[in-house]
PDB file of C-alpha atoms in Angstrom:
ATOM      1  CA  UNK A  25      16.478   9.431  -6.501  1.00 90.00           C
ATOM      2  CA  UNK A  26      17.390   5.837  -7.361  1.00 92.00           C
ATOM      3  CA  UNK A  27      18.623   3.630  -4.525  1.00 92.00           C
ATOM      4  CA  UNK A  28      19.535  -0.007  -3.974  1.00 94.00           C
ATOM      5  CA  UNK A  29      18.188  -1.424  -0.747  1.00 91.00           C
ATOM      6  CA  UNK A  30      20.071  -4.341   0.834  1.00 91.00           C
ATOM      7  CA  UNK A  31      17.913  -7.455   1.133  1.00 92.00           C
ATOM      8  CA  UNK A  32      19.724 -10.561   2.338  1.00 88.00           C
ATOM      9  CA  UNK A  33      22.594 -11.032  -0.103  1.00 90.00           C
ATOM     10  CA  UNK A  34      20.757  -9.132  -2.831  1.00 92.00           C
ATOM     11  CA  UNK A  35      19.593  -5.597  -3.469  1.00 93.00           C
ATOM     12  CA  UNK A  36      16.139  -4.289  -4.250  1.00 94.00           C
ATOM     13  CA  UNK A  37      15.790  -1.520  -6.836  1.00 95.00           C
ATOM     14  CA  UNK A  38      13.920   1.430  -5.458  1.00 95.00           C
ATOM     15  CA  UNK A  39      13.160   5.056  -6.264  1.00 95.00           C
ATOM     16  CA  UNK A  40      12.478   7.940  -3.910  1.00 95.00           C
ATOM     17  CA  UNK A  41      10.040  10.587  -5.141  1.00 95.00           C
ATOM     18  CA  UNK A  42      11.070  13.522  -2.984  1.00 94.00           C
ATOM     19  CA  UNK A  43       8.912  16.577  -2.253  1.00 92.00           C
ATOM     20  CA  UNK A  44      10.427  20.052  -2.495  1.00 93.00           C
ATOM     21  CA  UNK A  45       9.909  20.756   1.189  1.00 91.00           C
ATOM     22  CA  UNK A  46      11.287  18.449   3.861  1.00 89.00           C
ATOM     23  CA  UNK A  47       8.659  15.718   4.257  1.00 88.00           C
ATOM     24  CA  UNK A  48       7.337  14.549   7.623  1.00 89.00           C
ATOM     25  CA  UNK A  49       5.540  11.497   6.283  1.00 93.00           C
ATOM     26  CA  UNK A  50       6.244   8.913   3.656  1.00 94.00           C
ATOM     27  CA  UNK A  51       4.557   6.145   1.717  1.00 96.00           C
ATOM     28  CA  UNK A  52       6.281   2.868   0.835  1.00 95.00           C
ATOM     29  CA  UNK A  53       4.713   1.553  -2.337  1.00 96.00           C
ATOM     30  CA  UNK A  54       5.056  -1.674  -4.306  1.00 95.00           C
ATOM     31  CA  UNK A  55       3.560  -3.444  -7.293  1.00 94.00           C
ATOM     32  CA  UNK A  56       1.412  -6.517  -7.897  1.00 92.00           C
ATOM     33  CA  UNK A  57       2.407 -10.000  -9.042  1.00 90.00           C
ATOM     34  CA  UNK A  58       3.194  -8.828 -12.561  1.00 83.00           C
ATOM     35  CA  UNK A  59       5.130  -5.705 -13.352  1.00 85.00           C
ATOM     36  CA  UNK A  60       7.503  -3.689 -11.249  1.00 92.00           C
ATOM     37  CA  UNK A  61       7.793  -0.312  -9.547  1.00 91.00           C
ATOM     38  CA  UNK A  62       7.474   1.435 -12.938  1.00 92.00           C
ATOM     39  CA  UNK A  63       3.879   0.274 -13.314  1.00 93.00           C
ATOM     40  CA  UNK A  64       2.118   3.465 -14.530  1.00 91.00           C
ATOM     41  CA  UNK A  65      -0.328   3.652 -11.620  1.00 93.00           C
ATOM     42  CA  UNK A  66       2.515   3.559  -9.100  1.00 95.00           C
ATOM     43  CA  UNK A  67       4.572   6.145 -10.965  1.00 95.00           C
ATOM     44  CA  UNK A  68       1.525   8.405 -11.131  1.00 96.00           C
ATOM     45  CA  UNK A  69       0.699   8.015  -7.438  1.00 96.00           C
ATOM     46  CA  UNK A  70       4.320   8.572  -6.362  1.00 96.00           C
ATOM     47  CA  UNK A  71       4.558  11.779  -8.397  1.00 96.00           C
ATOM     48  CA  UNK A  72       1.225  13.006  -7.042  1.00 97.00           C
ATOM     49  CA  UNK A  73       2.202  12.345  -3.422  1.00 96.00           C
ATOM     50  CA  UNK A  74       5.601  14.014  -3.810  1.00 96.00           C
ATOM     51  CA  UNK A  75       3.988  17.074  -5.390  1.00 96.00           C
ATOM     52  CA  UNK A  76       1.719  17.258  -2.315  1.00 95.00           C
ATOM     53  CA  UNK A  77       4.559  17.038   0.203  1.00 94.00           C
ATOM     54  CA  UNK A  78       4.600  13.293   0.918  1.00 95.00           C
ATOM     55  CA  UNK A  79       7.791  11.311   0.344  1.00 95.00           C
ATOM     56  CA  UNK A  80       7.201   8.157  -1.696  1.00 96.00           C
ATOM     57  CA  UNK A  81       9.595   5.218  -1.828  1.00 96.00           C
ATOM     58  CA  UNK A  82       8.570   2.636  -4.390  1.00 96.00           C
ATOM     59  CA  UNK A  83      10.426  -0.601  -4.939  1.00 95.00           C
ATOM     60  CA  UNK A  84      10.539  -3.683  -7.134  1.00 95.00           C
ATOM     61  CA  UNK A  85      10.465  -7.203  -5.740  1.00 92.00           C
ATOM     62  CA  UNK A  86       9.863  -9.882  -8.322  1.00 84.00           C
ATOM     63  CA  UNK A  87       9.080 -12.888  -6.114  1.00 79.00           C
ATOM     64  CA  UNK A  88       5.659 -14.434  -6.572  1.00 76.00           C
ATOM     65  CA  UNK A  89       5.643 -15.835  -3.071  1.00 87.00           C
ATOM     66  CA  UNK A  90       3.827 -13.586  -0.640  1.00 89.00           C
ATOM     67  CA  UNK A  91       6.104 -14.511   2.293  1.00 91.00           C
ATOM     68  CA  UNK A  92       9.158 -13.507   0.240  1.00 93.00           C
ATOM     69  CA  UNK A  93       7.499 -10.277  -0.840  1.00 93.00           C
ATOM     70  CA  UNK A  94       6.643  -9.556   2.802  1.00 93.00           C
ATOM     71  CA  UNK A  95      10.280 -10.006   3.865  1.00 94.00           C
ATOM     72  CA  UNK A  96      11.370  -7.647   1.105  1.00 94.00           C
ATOM     73  CA  UNK A  97       8.776  -5.072   2.163  1.00 94.00           C
ATOM     74  CA  UNK A  98      10.006  -5.322   5.754  1.00 94.00           C
ATOM     75  CA  UNK A  99      13.593  -4.697   4.621  1.00 93.00           C
ATOM     76  CA  UNK A 100      12.488  -1.562   2.744  1.00 94.00           C
ATOM     77  CA  UNK A 101      10.552  -0.213   5.754  1.00 93.00           C
ATOM     78  CA  UNK A 102      13.573  -0.856   7.992  1.00 91.00           C
ATOM     79  CA  UNK A 103      15.828   0.892   5.493  1.00 93.00           C
ATOM     80  CA  UNK A 104      13.590   3.951   5.420  1.00 92.00           C
ATOM     81  CA  UNK A 105      13.271   4.009   9.197  1.00 90.00           C
ATOM     82  CA  UNK A 106      17.053   4.071   9.623  1.00 88.00           C
ATOM     83  CA  UNK A 107      17.692   6.458   6.732  1.00 86.00           C
ATOM     84  CA  UNK A 108      19.734   9.515   7.635  1.00 83.00           C
ATOM     85  CA  UNK A 109      18.592  11.402   4.534  1.00 87.00           C
ATOM     86  CA  UNK A 110      14.908  11.360   5.428  1.00 88.00           C
ATOM     87  CA  UNK A 111      13.907  11.617   9.060  1.00 86.00           C
ATOM     88  CA  UNK A 112      10.216  10.774   8.938  1.00 90.00           C
ATOM     89  CA  UNK A 113       7.657  10.852  11.728  1.00 89.00           C
ATOM     90  CA  UNK A 114       5.834   7.948  10.175  1.00 91.00           C
ATOM     91  CA  UNK A 115       5.060   5.976   7.040  1.00 94.00           C
ATOM     92  CA  UNK A 116       2.071   4.431   5.348  1.00 95.00           C
ATOM     93  CA  UNK A 117       2.545   1.094   3.598  1.00 96.00           C
ATOM     94  CA  UNK A 118       0.868   0.793   0.227  1.00 96.00           C
ATOM     95  CA  UNK A 119       0.711  -1.797  -2.484  1.00 96.00           C
ATOM     96  CA  UNK A 120      -1.153  -2.816  -5.543  1.00 96.00           C
ATOM     97  CA  UNK A 121      -2.785  -6.252  -5.680  1.00 95.00           C
ATOM     98  CA  UNK A 122      -0.256  -8.787  -4.316  1.00 94.00           C
ATOM     99  CA  UNK A 123       1.834  -5.880  -3.081  1.00 94.00           C
ATOM    100  CA  UNK A 124      -1.031  -4.850  -0.795  1.00 96.00           C
ATOM    101  CA  UNK A 125      -1.190  -8.377   0.625  1.00 95.00           C
ATOM    102  CA  UNK A 126       2.523  -8.145   1.419  1.00 95.00           C
ATOM    103  CA  UNK A 127       1.993  -4.724   3.028  1.00 95.00           C
ATOM    104  CA  UNK A 128      -0.837  -6.076   5.201  1.00 95.00           C
ATOM    105  CA  UNK A 129       1.317  -9.013   6.212  1.00 94.00           C
ATOM    106  CA  UNK A 130       4.203  -6.731   7.240  1.00 94.00           C
ATOM    107  CA  UNK A 131       1.921  -4.643   9.436  1.00 93.00           C
ATOM    108  CA  UNK A 132       0.439  -7.711  11.103  1.00 91.00           C
ATOM    109  CA  UNK A 133       3.887  -9.199  11.760  1.00 89.00           C
ATOM    110  CA  UNK A 134       5.293  -5.983  13.170  1.00 83.00           C
ATOM    111  CA  UNK A 135       2.297  -5.493  15.437  1.00 78.00           C
ATOM    112  CA  UNK A 136       2.727  -9.039  16.755  1.00 71.00           C
ATOM    113  CA  UNK A 137       6.438  -8.728  17.539  1.00 67.00           C
ATOM    114  CA  UNK A 138       6.094  -7.491  21.084  1.00 52.00           C
ATOM    115  CA  UNK A 139       9.769  -6.599  21.366  1.00 48.00           C
ATOM    116  CA  UNK A 140       9.601  -4.703  18.092  1.00 51.00           C
ATOM    117  CA  UNK A 141       7.004  -2.219  19.188  1.00 49.00           C
ATOM    118  CA  UNK A 142       7.333  -0.035  16.156  1.00 50.00           C
ATOM    119  CA  UNK A 143       6.678   3.168  18.149  1.00 67.00           C
ATOM    120  CA  UNK A 144       3.917   4.226  15.808  1.00 79.00           C
ATOM    121  CA  UNK A 145       6.243   4.518  12.818  1.00 87.00           C
ATOM    122  CA  UNK A 146       3.720   2.699  10.629  1.00 91.00           C
ATOM    123  CA  UNK A 147       0.670   4.918  10.414  1.00 92.00           C
ATOM    124  CA  UNK A 148      -1.608   2.993   8.108  1.00 95.00           C
ATOM    125  CA  UNK A 149      -2.153   0.766   5.097  1.00 96.00           C
ATOM    126  CA  UNK A 150      -3.314   1.558   1.561  1.00 97.00           C
ATOM    127  CA  UNK A 151      -4.594  -1.397  -0.488  1.00 97.00           C
ATOM    128  CA  UNK A 152      -5.013  -0.745  -4.204  1.00 97.00           C
ATOM    129  CA  UNK A 153      -6.967  -3.594  -5.859  1.00 97.00           C
ATOM    130  CA  UNK A 154      -6.577  -5.873  -2.833  1.00 96.00           C
ATOM    131  CA  UNK A 155      -6.795  -9.458  -4.204  1.00 96.00           C
ATOM    132  CA  UNK A 156      -9.286 -10.824  -1.700  1.00 95.00           C
ATOM    133  CA  UNK A 157      -9.743 -14.080  -3.589  1.00 94.00           C
ATOM    134  CA  UNK A 158      -8.676 -15.767  -6.791  1.00 89.00           C
ATOM    135  CA  UNK A 159     -10.908 -15.119  -9.803  1.00 90.00           C
ATOM    136  CA  UNK A 160     -14.032 -17.296  -9.474  1.00 81.00           C
ATOM    137  CA  UNK A 161     -12.729 -18.816  -6.228  1.00 84.00           C
ATOM    138  CA  UNK A 162     -14.639 -16.847  -3.672  1.00 82.00           C
ATOM    139  CA  UNK A 163     -14.823 -19.481  -0.976  1.00 83.00           C
ATOM    140  CA  UNK A 164     -11.230 -18.932   0.157  1.00 89.00           C
ATOM    141  CA  UNK A 165     -10.678 -15.366   1.296  1.00 92.00           C
ATOM    142  CA  UNK A 166      -7.269 -13.838   1.913  1.00 93.00           C
ATOM    143  CA  UNK A 167      -8.422 -11.866   4.906  1.00 92.00           C
ATOM    144  CA  UNK A 168      -6.386 -13.264   7.812  1.00 90.00           C
ATOM    145  CA  UNK A 169      -3.940 -10.348   7.976  1.00 93.00           C
ATOM    146  CA  UNK A 170      -6.645  -7.722   7.502  1.00 94.00           C
ATOM    147  CA  UNK A 171      -8.613  -8.966  10.493  1.00 94.00           C
ATOM    148  CA  UNK A 172      -5.581  -8.663  12.802  1.00 92.00           C
ATOM    149  CA  UNK A 173      -4.476  -5.157  11.863  1.00 92.00           C
ATOM    150  CA  UNK A 174      -5.249  -2.229  14.139  1.00 91.00           C
ATOM    151  CA  UNK A 175      -3.905   0.753  12.154  1.00 93.00           C
ATOM    152  CA  UNK A 176      -6.120   2.670   9.678  1.00 95.00           C
ATOM    153  CA  UNK A 177      -6.703   0.972   6.313  1.00 97.00           C
ATOM    154  CA  UNK A 178      -7.852   2.413   2.993  1.00 97.00           C
ATOM    155  CA  UNK A 179      -9.070   0.112   0.226  1.00 97.00           C
ATOM    156  CA  UNK A 180      -9.318   1.449  -3.302  1.00 97.00           C
ATOM    157  CA  UNK A 181     -10.987  -1.224  -5.399  1.00 97.00           C
ATOM    158  CA  UNK A 182     -12.875  -1.503  -8.643  1.00 97.00           C
ATOM    159  CA  UNK A 183     -16.543  -2.384  -8.255  1.00 96.00           C
ATOM    160  CA  UNK A 184     -16.063  -4.925 -11.076  1.00 96.00           C
ATOM    161  CA  UNK A 185     -12.776  -6.395  -9.764  1.00 96.00           C
ATOM    162  CA  UNK A 186     -12.804 -10.123 -10.512  1.00 94.00           C
ATOM    163  CA  UNK A 187     -10.472 -10.732  -7.538  1.00 95.00           C
ATOM    164  CA  UNK A 188     -12.364  -8.684  -4.994  1.00 96.00           C
ATOM    165  CA  UNK A 189     -16.118  -9.168  -5.030  1.00 94.00           C
ATOM    166  CA  UNK A 190     -17.760  -6.037  -3.625  1.00 95.00           C
ATOM    167  CA  UNK A 191     -19.994  -7.716  -1.043  1.00 95.00           C
ATOM    168  CA  UNK A 192     -17.186  -9.984   0.105  1.00 95.00           C
ATOM    169  CA  UNK A 193     -14.818  -7.079   0.742  1.00 96.00           C
ATOM    170  CA  UNK A 194     -17.572  -5.177   2.513  1.00 96.00           C
ATOM    171  CA  UNK A 195     -18.153  -8.255   4.682  1.00 95.00           C
ATOM    172  CA  UNK A 196     -14.476  -8.534   5.616  1.00 95.00           C
ATOM    173  CA  UNK A 197     -14.230  -4.814   6.295  1.00 96.00           C
ATOM    174  CA  UNK A 198     -17.237  -4.936   8.628  1.00 95.00           C
ATOM    175  CA  UNK A 199     -15.318  -7.501  10.733  1.00 95.00           C
ATOM    176  CA  UNK A 200     -12.104  -5.495  10.868  1.00 94.00           C
ATOM    177  CA  UNK A 201     -11.183  -3.864  14.170  1.00 90.00           C
ATOM    178  CA  UNK A 202      -9.114  -1.156  12.469  1.00 92.00           C
ATOM    179  CA  UNK A 203     -10.462   2.216  11.304  1.00 93.00           C
ATOM    180  CA  UNK A 204     -11.172   1.571   7.642  1.00 95.00           C
ATOM    181  CA  UNK A 205     -12.546   3.066   4.484  1.00 96.00           C
ATOM    182  CA  UNK A 206     -13.352   1.631   1.040  1.00 97.00           C
ATOM    183  CA  UNK A 207     -13.353   3.807  -2.042  1.00 97.00           C
ATOM    184  CA  UNK A 208     -14.979   1.995  -4.961  1.00 97.00           C
ATOM    185  CA  UNK A 209     -13.903   2.962  -8.453  1.00 96.00           C
ATOM    186  CA  UNK A 210     -17.138   2.490 -10.338  1.00 96.00           C
ATOM    187  CA  UNK A 211     -17.046  -0.324 -12.952  1.00 96.00           C
ATOM    188  CA  UNK A 212     -13.248  -0.718 -12.698  1.00 96.00           C
ATOM    189  CA  UNK A 213     -11.696  -4.166 -13.058  1.00 96.00           C
ATOM    190  CA  UNK A 214      -8.678  -5.523 -11.139  1.00 95.00           C
ATOM    191  CA  UNK A 215      -6.322  -3.478 -13.323  1.00 94.00           C
ATOM    192  CA  UNK A 216      -8.427  -0.371 -12.623  1.00 95.00           C
ATOM    193  CA  UNK A 217      -9.518  -0.081 -16.234  1.00 95.00           C
ATOM    194  CA  UNK A 218     -12.955   1.456 -16.750  1.00 96.00           C
ATOM    195  CA  UNK A 219     -14.732   1.418 -20.096  1.00 95.00           C
ATOM    196  CA  UNK A 220     -15.209   4.965 -21.314  1.00 95.00           C
ATOM    197  CA  UNK A 221     -12.652   6.526 -18.978  1.00 95.00           C
ATOM    198  CA  UNK A 222      -9.001   7.275 -19.688  1.00 95.00           C
ATOM    199  CA  UNK A 223      -6.312   5.743 -17.502  1.00 93.00           C
ATOM    200  CA  UNK A 224      -5.223   9.216 -16.442  1.00 94.00           C
ATOM    201  CA  UNK A 225      -8.729  10.097 -15.378  1.00 96.00           C
ATOM    202  CA  UNK A 226      -9.006   6.963 -13.221  1.00 96.00           C
ATOM    203  CA  UNK A 227      -5.535   7.526 -11.762  1.00 96.00           C
ATOM    204  CA  UNK A 228      -6.422  11.083 -10.827  1.00 96.00           C
ATOM    205  CA  UNK A 229      -9.401   9.810  -8.866  1.00 96.00           C
ATOM    206  CA  UNK A 230      -7.267   7.183  -7.104  1.00 97.00           C
ATOM    207  CA  UNK A 231      -4.416   9.585  -6.332  1.00 97.00           C
ATOM    208  CA  UNK A 232      -6.709  12.250  -4.900  1.00 97.00           C
ATOM    209  CA  UNK A 233      -8.503   9.662  -2.727  1.00 97.00           C
ATOM    210  CA  UNK A 234      -5.263   8.234  -1.385  1.00 97.00           C
ATOM    211  CA  UNK A 235      -3.830  11.646  -0.593  1.00 96.00           C
ATOM    212  CA  UNK A 236      -6.925  13.017   1.131  1.00 95.00           C
ATOM    213  CA  UNK A 237      -7.134   9.840   3.256  1.00 96.00           C
ATOM    214  CA  UNK A 238      -3.440  10.110   4.211  1.00 95.00           C
ATOM    215  CA  UNK A 239      -3.933  13.718   5.179  1.00 92.00           C
ATOM    216  CA  UNK A 240      -6.981  12.913   7.325  1.00 91.00           C
ATOM    217  CA  UNK A 241      -5.137  10.177   9.145  1.00 90.00           C
ATOM    218  CA  UNK A 242      -2.029  12.224   9.823  1.00 85.00           C
ATOM    219  CA  UNK A 243      -4.228  14.972  11.267  1.00 70.00           C
ATOM    220  CA  UNK A 244      -6.238  12.535  13.364  1.00 65.00           C
ATOM    221  CA  UNK A 245      -3.073  11.253  14.968  1.00 62.00           C
ATOM    222  CA  UNK A 246      -1.872  14.730  15.800  1.00 58.00           C
ATOM    223  CA  UNK A 247      -5.049  16.010  17.384  1.00 51.00           C
TER     224      UNK A 247
END
């Protein structure tokens, strides 16, 4: 279902992937610095989630400024929260590369707005290829939002990602207060390409990991 989401005086293009049964949970998903919501990995993940009963709302926001992307992400979450068509118990925010930085930033901001206690609507964060540092610039880590988040976080990263050195991410994760998990895609680069494996094969691994983690976390919060 295609929708246009109001954002300031503009609209963001977005697509709902809707499960057959009425969903209780949703995932808001966005792309990296290049590309848009039709990036194959996002399309694949959205279809997989919907076929497993999770609503997925993916959107395009072209700005290359992370603060702008964060504002856009916030507008989409707000839109979904107030939507009459889909009454969800909670959502997970997910993004690829720069999109995951924006998602982390949204969660940190919402958790810091005391008056906007988001009543547990945001259940967790999924970071696909989180860009922890610029290629070859490992001294400056983009970890400030991650360290302030308290909801569950899943990282899916390539072990050969030139923007997320394995030991550095493991170091940041060990300092995080939130419940967290890293799933390494063996020998994958930042674009999740692995020599000798098809894109579909890699995407299947990612999709299954994301879904099983979502399911675990929804159950944990209900017990």
